[in-house]
Each structure stands twice: as C-alpha cells, then as structure tokens.
Coordinates of N, CA and C in Angstrom, one line a residue:
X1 N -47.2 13.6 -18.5 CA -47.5 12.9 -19.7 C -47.8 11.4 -19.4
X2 N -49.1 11.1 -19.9 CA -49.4 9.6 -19.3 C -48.1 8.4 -20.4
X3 N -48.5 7.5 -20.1 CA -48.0 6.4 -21.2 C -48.0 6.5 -22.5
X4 N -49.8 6.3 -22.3 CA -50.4 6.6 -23.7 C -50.0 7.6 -24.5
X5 N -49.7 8.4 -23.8 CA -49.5 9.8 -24.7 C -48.1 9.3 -25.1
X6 N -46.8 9.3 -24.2 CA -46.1 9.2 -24.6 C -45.5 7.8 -25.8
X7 N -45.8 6.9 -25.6 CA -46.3 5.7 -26.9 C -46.5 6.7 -28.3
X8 N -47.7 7.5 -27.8 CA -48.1 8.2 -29.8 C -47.1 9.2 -30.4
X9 N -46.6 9.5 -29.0 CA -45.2 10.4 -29.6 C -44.0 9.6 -30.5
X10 N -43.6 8.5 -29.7 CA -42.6 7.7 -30.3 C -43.6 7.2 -31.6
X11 N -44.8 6.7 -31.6 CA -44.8 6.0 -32.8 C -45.5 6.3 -33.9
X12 N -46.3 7.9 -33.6 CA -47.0 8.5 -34.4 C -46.8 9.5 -35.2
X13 N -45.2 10.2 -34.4 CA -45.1 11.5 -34.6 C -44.8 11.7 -36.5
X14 N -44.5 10.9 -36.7 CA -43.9 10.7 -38.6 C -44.8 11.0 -39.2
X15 N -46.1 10.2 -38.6 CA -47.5 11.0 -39.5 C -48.5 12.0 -39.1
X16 N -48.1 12.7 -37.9 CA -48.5 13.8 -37.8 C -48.2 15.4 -36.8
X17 N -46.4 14.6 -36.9 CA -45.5 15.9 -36.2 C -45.0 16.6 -37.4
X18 N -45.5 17.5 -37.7 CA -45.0 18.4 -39.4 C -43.6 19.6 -38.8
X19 N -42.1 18.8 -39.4 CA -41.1 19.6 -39.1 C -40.9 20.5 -40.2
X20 N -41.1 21.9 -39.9 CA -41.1 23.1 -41.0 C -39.7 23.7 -41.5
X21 N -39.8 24.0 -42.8 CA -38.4 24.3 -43.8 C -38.3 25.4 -43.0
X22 N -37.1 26.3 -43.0 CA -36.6 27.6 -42.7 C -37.3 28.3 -43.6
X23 N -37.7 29.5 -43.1 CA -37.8 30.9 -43.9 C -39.5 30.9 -44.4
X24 N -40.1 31.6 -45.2 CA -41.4 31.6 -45.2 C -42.1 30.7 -45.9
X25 N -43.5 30.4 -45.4 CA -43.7 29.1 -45.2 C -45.4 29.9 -46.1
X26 N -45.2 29.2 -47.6 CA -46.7 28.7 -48.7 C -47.5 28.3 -48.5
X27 N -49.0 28.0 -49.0 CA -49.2 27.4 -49.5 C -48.8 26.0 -49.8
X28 N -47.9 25.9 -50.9 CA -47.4 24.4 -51.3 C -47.1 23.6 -50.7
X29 N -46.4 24.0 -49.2 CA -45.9 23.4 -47.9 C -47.3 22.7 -47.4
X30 N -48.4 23.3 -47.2 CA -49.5 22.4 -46.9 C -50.0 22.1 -48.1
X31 N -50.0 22.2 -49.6 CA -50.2 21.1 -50.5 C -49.3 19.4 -50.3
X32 N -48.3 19.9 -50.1 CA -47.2 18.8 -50.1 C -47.7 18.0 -49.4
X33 N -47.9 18.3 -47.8 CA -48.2 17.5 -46.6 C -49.3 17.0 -46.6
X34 N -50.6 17.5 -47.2 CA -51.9 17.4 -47.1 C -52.1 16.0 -48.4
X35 N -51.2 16.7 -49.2 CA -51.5 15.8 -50.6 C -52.6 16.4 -51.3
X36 N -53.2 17.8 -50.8 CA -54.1 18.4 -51.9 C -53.9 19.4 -51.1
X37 N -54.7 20.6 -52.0 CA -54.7 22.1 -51.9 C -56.1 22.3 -50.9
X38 N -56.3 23.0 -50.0 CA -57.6 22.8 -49.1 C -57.8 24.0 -48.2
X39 N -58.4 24.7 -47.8 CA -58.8 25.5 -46.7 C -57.8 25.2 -45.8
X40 N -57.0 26.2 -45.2 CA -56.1 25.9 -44.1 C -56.7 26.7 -42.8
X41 N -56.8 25.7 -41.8 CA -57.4 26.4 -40.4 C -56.3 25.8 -39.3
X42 N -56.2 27.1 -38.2 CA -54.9 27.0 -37.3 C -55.6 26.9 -36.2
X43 N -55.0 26.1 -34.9 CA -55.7 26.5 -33.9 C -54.2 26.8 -33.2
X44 N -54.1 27.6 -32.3 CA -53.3 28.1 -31.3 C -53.5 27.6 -30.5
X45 N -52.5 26.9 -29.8 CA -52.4 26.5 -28.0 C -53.7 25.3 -28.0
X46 N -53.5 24.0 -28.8 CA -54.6 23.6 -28.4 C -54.9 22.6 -27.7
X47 N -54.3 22.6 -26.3 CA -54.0 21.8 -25.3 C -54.0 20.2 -25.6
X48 N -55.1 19.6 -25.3 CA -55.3 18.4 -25.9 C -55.8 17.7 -27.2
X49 N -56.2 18.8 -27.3 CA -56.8 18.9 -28.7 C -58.0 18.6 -29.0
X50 N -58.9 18.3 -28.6 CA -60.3 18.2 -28.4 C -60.8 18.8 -29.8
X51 N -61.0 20.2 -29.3 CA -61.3 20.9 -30.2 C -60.9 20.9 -32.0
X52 N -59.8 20.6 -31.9 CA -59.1 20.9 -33.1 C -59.4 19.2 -33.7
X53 N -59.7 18.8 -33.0 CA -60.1 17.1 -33.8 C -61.5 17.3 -34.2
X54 N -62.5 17.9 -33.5 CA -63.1 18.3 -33.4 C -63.8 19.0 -35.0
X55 N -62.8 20.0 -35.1 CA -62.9 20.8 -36.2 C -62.5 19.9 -37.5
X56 N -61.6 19.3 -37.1 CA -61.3 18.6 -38.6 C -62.0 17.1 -38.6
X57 N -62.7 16.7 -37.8 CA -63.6 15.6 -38.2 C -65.3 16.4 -38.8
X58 N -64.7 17.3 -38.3 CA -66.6 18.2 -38.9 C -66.1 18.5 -40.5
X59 N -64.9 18.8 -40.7 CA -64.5 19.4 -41.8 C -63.5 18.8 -42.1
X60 N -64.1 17.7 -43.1 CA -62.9 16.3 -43.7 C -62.2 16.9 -45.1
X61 N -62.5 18.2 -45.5 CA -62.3 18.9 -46.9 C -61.3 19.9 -46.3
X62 N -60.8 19.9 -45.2 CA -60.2 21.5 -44.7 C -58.9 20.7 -44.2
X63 N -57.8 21.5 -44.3 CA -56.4 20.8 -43.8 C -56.1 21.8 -42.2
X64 N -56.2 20.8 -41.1 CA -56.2 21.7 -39.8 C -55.0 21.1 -39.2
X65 N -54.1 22.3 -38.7 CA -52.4 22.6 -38.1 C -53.1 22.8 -36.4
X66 N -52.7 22.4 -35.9 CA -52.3 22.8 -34.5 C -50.9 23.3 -33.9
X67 N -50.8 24.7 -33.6 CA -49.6 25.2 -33.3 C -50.0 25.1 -31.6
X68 N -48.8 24.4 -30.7 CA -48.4 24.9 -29.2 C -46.9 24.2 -29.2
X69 N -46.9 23.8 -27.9 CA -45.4 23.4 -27.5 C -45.5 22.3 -26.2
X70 N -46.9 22.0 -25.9 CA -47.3 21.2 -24.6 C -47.3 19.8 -25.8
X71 N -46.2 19.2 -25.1 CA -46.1 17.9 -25.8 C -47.1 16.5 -25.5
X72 N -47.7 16.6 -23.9 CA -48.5 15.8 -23.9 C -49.5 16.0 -24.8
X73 N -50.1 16.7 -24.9 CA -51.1 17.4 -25.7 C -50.8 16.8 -26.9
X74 N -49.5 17.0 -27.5 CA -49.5 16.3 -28.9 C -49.5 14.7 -28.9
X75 N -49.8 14.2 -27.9 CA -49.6 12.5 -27.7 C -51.2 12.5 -27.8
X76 N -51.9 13.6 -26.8 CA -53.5 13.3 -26.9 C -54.1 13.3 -28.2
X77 N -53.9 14.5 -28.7 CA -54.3 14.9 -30.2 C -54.2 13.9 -31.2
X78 N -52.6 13.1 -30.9 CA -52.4 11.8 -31.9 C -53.5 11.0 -31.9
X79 N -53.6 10.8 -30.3 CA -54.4 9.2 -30.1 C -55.4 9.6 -30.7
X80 N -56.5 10.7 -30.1 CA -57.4 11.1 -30.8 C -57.8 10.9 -32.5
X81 N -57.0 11.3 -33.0 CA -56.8 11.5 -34.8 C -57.1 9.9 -34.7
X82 N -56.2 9.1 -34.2 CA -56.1 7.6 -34.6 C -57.1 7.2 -34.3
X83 N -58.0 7.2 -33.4 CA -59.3 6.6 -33.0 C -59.8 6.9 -33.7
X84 N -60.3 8.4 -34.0 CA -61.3 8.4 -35.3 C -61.1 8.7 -36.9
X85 N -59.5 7.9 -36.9 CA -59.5 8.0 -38.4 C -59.4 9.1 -39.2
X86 N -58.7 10.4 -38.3 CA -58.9 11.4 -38.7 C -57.6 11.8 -39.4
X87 N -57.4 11.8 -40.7 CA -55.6 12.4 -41.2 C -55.7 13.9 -42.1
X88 N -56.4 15.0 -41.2 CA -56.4 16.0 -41.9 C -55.8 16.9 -40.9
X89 N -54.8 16.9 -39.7 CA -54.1 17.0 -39.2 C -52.9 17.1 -38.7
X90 N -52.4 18.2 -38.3 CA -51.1 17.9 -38.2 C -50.5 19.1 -37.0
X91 N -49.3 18.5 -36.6 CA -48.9 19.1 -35.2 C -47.7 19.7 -35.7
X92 N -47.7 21.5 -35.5 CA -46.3 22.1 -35.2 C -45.7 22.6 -34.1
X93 N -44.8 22.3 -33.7 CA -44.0 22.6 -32.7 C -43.9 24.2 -32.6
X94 N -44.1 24.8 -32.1 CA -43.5 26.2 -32.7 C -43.9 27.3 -31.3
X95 N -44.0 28.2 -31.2 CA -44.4 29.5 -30.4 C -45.1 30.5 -31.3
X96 N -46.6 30.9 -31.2 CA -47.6 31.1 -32.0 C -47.4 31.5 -33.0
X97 N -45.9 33.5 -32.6 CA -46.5 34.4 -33.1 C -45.2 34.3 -34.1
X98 N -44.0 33.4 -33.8 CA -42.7 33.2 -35.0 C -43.6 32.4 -35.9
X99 N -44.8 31.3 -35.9 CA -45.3 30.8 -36.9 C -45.9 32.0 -37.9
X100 N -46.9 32.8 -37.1 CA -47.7 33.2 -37.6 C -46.8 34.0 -38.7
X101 N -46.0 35.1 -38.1 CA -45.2 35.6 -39.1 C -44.3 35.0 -40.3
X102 N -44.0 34.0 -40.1 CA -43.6 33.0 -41.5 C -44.8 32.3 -42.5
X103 N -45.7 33.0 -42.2 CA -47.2 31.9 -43.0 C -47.2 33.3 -44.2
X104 N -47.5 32.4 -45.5 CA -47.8 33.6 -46.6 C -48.9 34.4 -46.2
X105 N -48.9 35.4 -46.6 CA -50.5 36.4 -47.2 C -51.5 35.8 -47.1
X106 N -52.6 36.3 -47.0 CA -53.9 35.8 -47.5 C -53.7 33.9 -47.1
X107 N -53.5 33.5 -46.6 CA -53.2 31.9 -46.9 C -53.9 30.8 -45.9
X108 N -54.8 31.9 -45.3 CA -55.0 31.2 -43.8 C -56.5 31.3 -44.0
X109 N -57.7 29.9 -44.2 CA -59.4 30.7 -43.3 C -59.5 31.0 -42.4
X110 N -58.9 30.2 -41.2 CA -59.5 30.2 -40.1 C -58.3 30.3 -39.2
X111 N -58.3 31.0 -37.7 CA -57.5 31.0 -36.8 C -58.5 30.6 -35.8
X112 N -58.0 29.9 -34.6 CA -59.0 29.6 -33.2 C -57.7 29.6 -32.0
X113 N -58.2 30.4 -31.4 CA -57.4 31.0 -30.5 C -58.4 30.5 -28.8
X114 N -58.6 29.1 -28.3 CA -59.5 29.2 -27.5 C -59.2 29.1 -26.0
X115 N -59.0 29.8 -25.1 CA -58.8 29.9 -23.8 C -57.0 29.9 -23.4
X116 N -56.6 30.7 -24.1 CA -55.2 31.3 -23.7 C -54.5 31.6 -22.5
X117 N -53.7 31.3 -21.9 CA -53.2 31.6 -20.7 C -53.5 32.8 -20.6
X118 N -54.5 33.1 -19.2 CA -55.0 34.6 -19.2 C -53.9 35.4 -18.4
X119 N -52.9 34.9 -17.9 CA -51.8 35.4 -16.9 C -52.4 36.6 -16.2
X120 N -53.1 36.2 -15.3 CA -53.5 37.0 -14.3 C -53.3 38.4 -13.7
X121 N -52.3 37.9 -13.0 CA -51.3 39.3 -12.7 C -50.6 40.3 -13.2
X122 N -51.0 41.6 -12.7 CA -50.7 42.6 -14.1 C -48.8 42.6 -14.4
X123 N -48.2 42.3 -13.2 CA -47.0 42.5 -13.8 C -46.6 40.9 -14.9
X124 N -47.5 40.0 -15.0 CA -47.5 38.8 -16.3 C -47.8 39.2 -17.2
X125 N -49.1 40.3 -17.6 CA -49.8 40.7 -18.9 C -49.0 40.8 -20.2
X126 N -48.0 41.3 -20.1 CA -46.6 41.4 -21.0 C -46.8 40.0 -21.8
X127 N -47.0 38.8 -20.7 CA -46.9 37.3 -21.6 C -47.8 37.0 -22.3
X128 N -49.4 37.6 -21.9 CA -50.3 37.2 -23.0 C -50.2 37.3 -24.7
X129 N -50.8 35.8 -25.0 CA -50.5 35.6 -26.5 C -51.3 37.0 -27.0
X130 N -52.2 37.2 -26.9 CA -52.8 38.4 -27.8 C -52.8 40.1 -27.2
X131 N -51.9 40.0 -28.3 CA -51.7 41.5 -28.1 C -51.5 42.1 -29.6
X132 N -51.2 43.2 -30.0 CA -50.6 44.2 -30.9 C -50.2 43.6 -32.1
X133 N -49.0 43.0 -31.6 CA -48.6 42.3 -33.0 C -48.9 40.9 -32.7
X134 N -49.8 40.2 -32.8 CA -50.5 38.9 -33.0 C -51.3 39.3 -33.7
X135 N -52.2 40.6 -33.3 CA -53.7 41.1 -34.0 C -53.0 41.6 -35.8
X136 N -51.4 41.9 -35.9 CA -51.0 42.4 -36.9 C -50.8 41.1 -37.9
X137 N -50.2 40.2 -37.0 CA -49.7 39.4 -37.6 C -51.1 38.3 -38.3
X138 N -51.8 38.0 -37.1 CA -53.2 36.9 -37.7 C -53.9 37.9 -39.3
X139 N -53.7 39.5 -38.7 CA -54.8 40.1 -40.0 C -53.9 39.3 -41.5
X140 N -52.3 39.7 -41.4 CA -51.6 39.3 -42.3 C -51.8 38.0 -43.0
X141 N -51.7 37.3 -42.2 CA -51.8 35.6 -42.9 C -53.2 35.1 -43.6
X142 N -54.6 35.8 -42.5 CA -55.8 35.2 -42.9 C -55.8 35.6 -44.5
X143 N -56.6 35.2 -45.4 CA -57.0 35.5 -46.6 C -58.4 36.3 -46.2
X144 N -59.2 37.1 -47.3 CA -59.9 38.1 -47.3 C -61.4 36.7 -47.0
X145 N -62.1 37.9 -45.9 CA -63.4 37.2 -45.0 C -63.1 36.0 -44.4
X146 N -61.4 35.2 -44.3 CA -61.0 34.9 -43.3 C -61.7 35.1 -41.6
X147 N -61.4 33.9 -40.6 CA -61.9 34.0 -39.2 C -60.9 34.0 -38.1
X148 N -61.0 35.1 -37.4 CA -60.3 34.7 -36.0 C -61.4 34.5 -35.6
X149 N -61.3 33.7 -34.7 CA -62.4 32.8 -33.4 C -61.4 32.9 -32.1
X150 N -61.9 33.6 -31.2 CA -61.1 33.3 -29.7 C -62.5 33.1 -28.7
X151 N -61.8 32.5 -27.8 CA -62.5 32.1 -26.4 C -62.2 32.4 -25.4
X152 N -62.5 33.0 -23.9 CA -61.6 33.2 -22.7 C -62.5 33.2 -21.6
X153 N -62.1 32.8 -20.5 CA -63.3 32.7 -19.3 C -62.2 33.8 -18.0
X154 N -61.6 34.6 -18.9 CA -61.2 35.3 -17.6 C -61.7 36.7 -18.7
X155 N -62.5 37.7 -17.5 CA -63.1 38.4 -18.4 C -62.2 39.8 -18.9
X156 N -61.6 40.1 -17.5 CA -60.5 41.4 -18.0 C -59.6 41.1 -19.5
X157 N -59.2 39.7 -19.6 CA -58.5 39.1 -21.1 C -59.4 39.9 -22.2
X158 N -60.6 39.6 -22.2 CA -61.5 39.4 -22.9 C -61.7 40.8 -23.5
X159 N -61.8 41.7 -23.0 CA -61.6 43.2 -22.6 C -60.8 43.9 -23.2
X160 N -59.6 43.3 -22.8 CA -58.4 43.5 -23.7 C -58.3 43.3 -24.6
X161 N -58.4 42.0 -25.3 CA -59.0 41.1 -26.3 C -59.5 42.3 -27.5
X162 N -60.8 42.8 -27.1 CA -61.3 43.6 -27.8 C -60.7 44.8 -28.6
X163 N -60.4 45.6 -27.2 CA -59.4 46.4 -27.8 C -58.2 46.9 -28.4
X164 N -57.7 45.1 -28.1 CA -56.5 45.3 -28.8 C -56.7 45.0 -30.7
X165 N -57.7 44.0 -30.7 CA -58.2 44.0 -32.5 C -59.3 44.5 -32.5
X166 N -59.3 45.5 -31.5 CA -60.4 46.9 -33.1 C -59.1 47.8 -33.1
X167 N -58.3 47.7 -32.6 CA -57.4 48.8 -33.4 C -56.7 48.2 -34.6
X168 N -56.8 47.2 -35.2 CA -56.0 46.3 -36.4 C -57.1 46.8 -37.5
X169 N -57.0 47.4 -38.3 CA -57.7 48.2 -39.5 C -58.7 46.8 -40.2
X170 N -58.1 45.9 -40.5 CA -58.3 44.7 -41.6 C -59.4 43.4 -40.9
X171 N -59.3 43.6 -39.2 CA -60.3 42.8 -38.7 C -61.8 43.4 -37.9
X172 N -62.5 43.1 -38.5 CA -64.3 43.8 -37.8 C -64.2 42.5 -37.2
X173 N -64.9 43.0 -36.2 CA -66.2 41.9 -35.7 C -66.1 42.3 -34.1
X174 N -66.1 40.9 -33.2 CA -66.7 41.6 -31.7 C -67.0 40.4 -30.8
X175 N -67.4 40.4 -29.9 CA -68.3 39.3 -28.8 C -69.5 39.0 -29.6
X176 N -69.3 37.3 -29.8 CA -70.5 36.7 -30.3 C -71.4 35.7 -29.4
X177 N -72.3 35.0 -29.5 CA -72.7 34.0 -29.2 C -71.9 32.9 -28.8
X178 N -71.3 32.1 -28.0 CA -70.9 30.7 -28.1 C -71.5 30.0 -29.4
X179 N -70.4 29.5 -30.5 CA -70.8 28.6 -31.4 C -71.2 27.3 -31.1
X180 N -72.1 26.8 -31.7 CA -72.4 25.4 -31.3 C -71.0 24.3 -31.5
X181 N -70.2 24.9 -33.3 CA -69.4 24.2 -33.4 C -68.1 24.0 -32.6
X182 N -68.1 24.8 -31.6 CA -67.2 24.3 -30.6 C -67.3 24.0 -29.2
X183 N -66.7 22.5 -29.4 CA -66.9 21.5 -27.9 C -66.6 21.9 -26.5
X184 N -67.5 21.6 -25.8 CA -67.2 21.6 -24.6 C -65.6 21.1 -24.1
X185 N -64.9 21.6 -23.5 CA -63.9 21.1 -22.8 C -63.2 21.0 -21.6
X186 N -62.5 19.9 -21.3 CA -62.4 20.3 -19.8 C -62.2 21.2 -19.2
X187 N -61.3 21.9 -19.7 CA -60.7 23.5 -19.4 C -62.0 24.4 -18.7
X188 N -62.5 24.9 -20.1 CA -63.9 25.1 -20.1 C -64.8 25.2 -19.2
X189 N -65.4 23.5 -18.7 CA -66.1 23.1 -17.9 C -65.3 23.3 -16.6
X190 N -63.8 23.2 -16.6 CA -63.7 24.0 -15.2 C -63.6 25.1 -14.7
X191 N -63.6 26.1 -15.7 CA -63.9 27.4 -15.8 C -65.3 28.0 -15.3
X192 N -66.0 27.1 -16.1 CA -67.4 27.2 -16.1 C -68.1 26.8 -14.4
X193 N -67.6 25.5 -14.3 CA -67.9 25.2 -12.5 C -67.4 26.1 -11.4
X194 N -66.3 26.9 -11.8 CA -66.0 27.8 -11.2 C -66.6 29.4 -11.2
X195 N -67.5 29.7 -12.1 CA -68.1 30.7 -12.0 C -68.0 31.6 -12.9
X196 N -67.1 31.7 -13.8 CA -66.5 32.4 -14.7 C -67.4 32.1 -15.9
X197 N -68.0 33.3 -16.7 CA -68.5 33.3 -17.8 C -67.4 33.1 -18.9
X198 N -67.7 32.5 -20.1 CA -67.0 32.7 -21.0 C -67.4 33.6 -22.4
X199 N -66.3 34.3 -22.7 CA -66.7 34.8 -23.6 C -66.3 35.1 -25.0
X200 N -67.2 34.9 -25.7 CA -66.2 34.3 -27.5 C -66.4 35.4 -28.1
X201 N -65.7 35.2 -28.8 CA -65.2 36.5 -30.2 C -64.8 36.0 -31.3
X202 N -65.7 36.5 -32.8 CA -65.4 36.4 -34.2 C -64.8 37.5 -34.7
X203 N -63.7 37.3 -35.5 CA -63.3 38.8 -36.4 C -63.3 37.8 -38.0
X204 N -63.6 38.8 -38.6 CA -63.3 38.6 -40.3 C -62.2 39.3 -41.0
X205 N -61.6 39.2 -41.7 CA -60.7 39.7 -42.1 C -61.1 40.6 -43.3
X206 N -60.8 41.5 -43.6 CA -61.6 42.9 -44.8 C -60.7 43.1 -45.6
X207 N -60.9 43.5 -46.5 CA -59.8 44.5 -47.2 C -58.8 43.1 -48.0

C-alpha cells in the first residue's frame, strides 16, 4: 500500500467505505446511501478500480458498489473518485458471493466480473470466484435483461466460464467482442504483453 493510498483510507473512508446492516440487503439501502433511487451496477474484485470509476464517471445517473477485500485498491479507487469528482460510488468490504446472496431480487443492472483470479492449478480451481453458485446467485439478484459482463486472459477460465452459466436457466448470452466501454488496464496490458488473448462475455438475465 503506497502512502497515498493509505492517507484516503484514513481520511476518505466515511464517504465512500459503505458498512452494511446484517441480514438482507434492498433496494432502500442504496436509496439511503445514494440519496436517490438509480440503476445499481456491481463490480467484483476491482483491483484498483480503474474500471469501476470508469463506469461511474460514463454513468453519473447509475449508483456503482465495488465489492473486493484488497484494501490498497480501496485507497486507489478513493483517490480516483476525488480527482474526478466522482460521488456515485462506493466501496464494500465483503467476499463476492456472501454479498451477492444478501442483495434483493431483481435489484441489480449490471454485474462486471473483470479478470478474476484464474488460479491456475487444477488442485486451486475449487477457489475460483465463478462457479455454480455465483452463476445461481448473480441470476438471483440481477433484475430482468439485467448484465453480467466478465473478462479473463487465461483461456481454460474462460471455458469454464462458459459452461458453468449456460447451465443457469435465467442467463443467455456467450463470448462477445471486447466493449469499447471498458478501459484498458494494467492487469490487462500485462496479460496482453504477455501473449494471452483476452476474452469477454455478456449474459442477460431472462425470465
């Protein structure tokens, strides 16, 4: 954790470290916080946050949560927000898939799920975030035509990926195009210098 980062923890965290009530978690919970009612989009694991500032400076009408647990990351994401003035934002502490399962029904547009620990080795695979019940749990929360968006530059993930949400009844979709709307990142770019394609996926939510 550099300085800087650590600095936005001590002095930022009040206006954009969001500590969550016990038990299931509304709607009104992001009325409250937001101070209006608004599209709610999640991103998982979002290292520094690039991306997810990203998203909510394109979309100043949408209220965007960052769930991980890499604390520097939450000092970057701060500074970020502060620089560009951005307060549609906000950081949960949490572990993806206990959030996901406390979010109401229908309650969610958008999930972005972008370059997840691909844990390599098959006796790690067990740890990967997307599996079975993540695919059960994300269909649960999004609202109807809802988005998962994921990203991975390790390709066997990606594979998996697939197969594990076409078996979830409530999400279609597949391997898309790289969206323009999302940024290059370091991650990314060293994925990419290293030879590894990346490869994105949209689902919608049905039914």
């Amino acid at each position: 954790m550099t300085a800087a980062q650590a600095r936005a923890l001590d002095t930022l965290s009040d206006e954009y470290l969001l500590k969550l009530p016990e038990g299931p978690i509304g709607s009104s919970l992001w009325a409250a916080e937001f101070s209006r009612a608004a599209p709610l989009a999640i991103e998982i694991g979002f290292g520094n946050g690039v991306a997810l500032a990203h998203l909510a400076l394109a979309n100043p009408d949408w209220n965007c949560v960052g769930v991980d647990v890499y604390r520097p990351g939450f000092g970057a994401l701060m500074l970020a927000c502060q620089k560009d003035g951005i307060g549609n934002v906000r950081i949960v502490e949490s572990e993806a898939l206990t959030l996901l399962r406390r979010l109401a029904p229908a309650s969610v547009r958008l999930v972005n799920v972008f370059f997840p620990d691909p844990w390599p080795k098959a006796r790690h695979h067990k740890r990967r975030l997307v599996n079975a019940d993540f695919g059960s749990a994300v269909a649960g929360c999004l609202e109807s035509a809802g988005t998962l968006s994921l990203a991975t530059d390790w390709e066997p993930y990606a594979e998996q990926m697939v197969e594990i949400l076409a078996a979830v009844p409530t999400l279609h979709g597949g391997q898309t195009e790289r969206p323009d709307s999302r940024p290059m990142t370091a991650f990314e770019a060293k994925g990419t210098a290293a030879g590894r394609a990346v490869v994105d996926l949209t689902y919608r939510r049905v039914g």
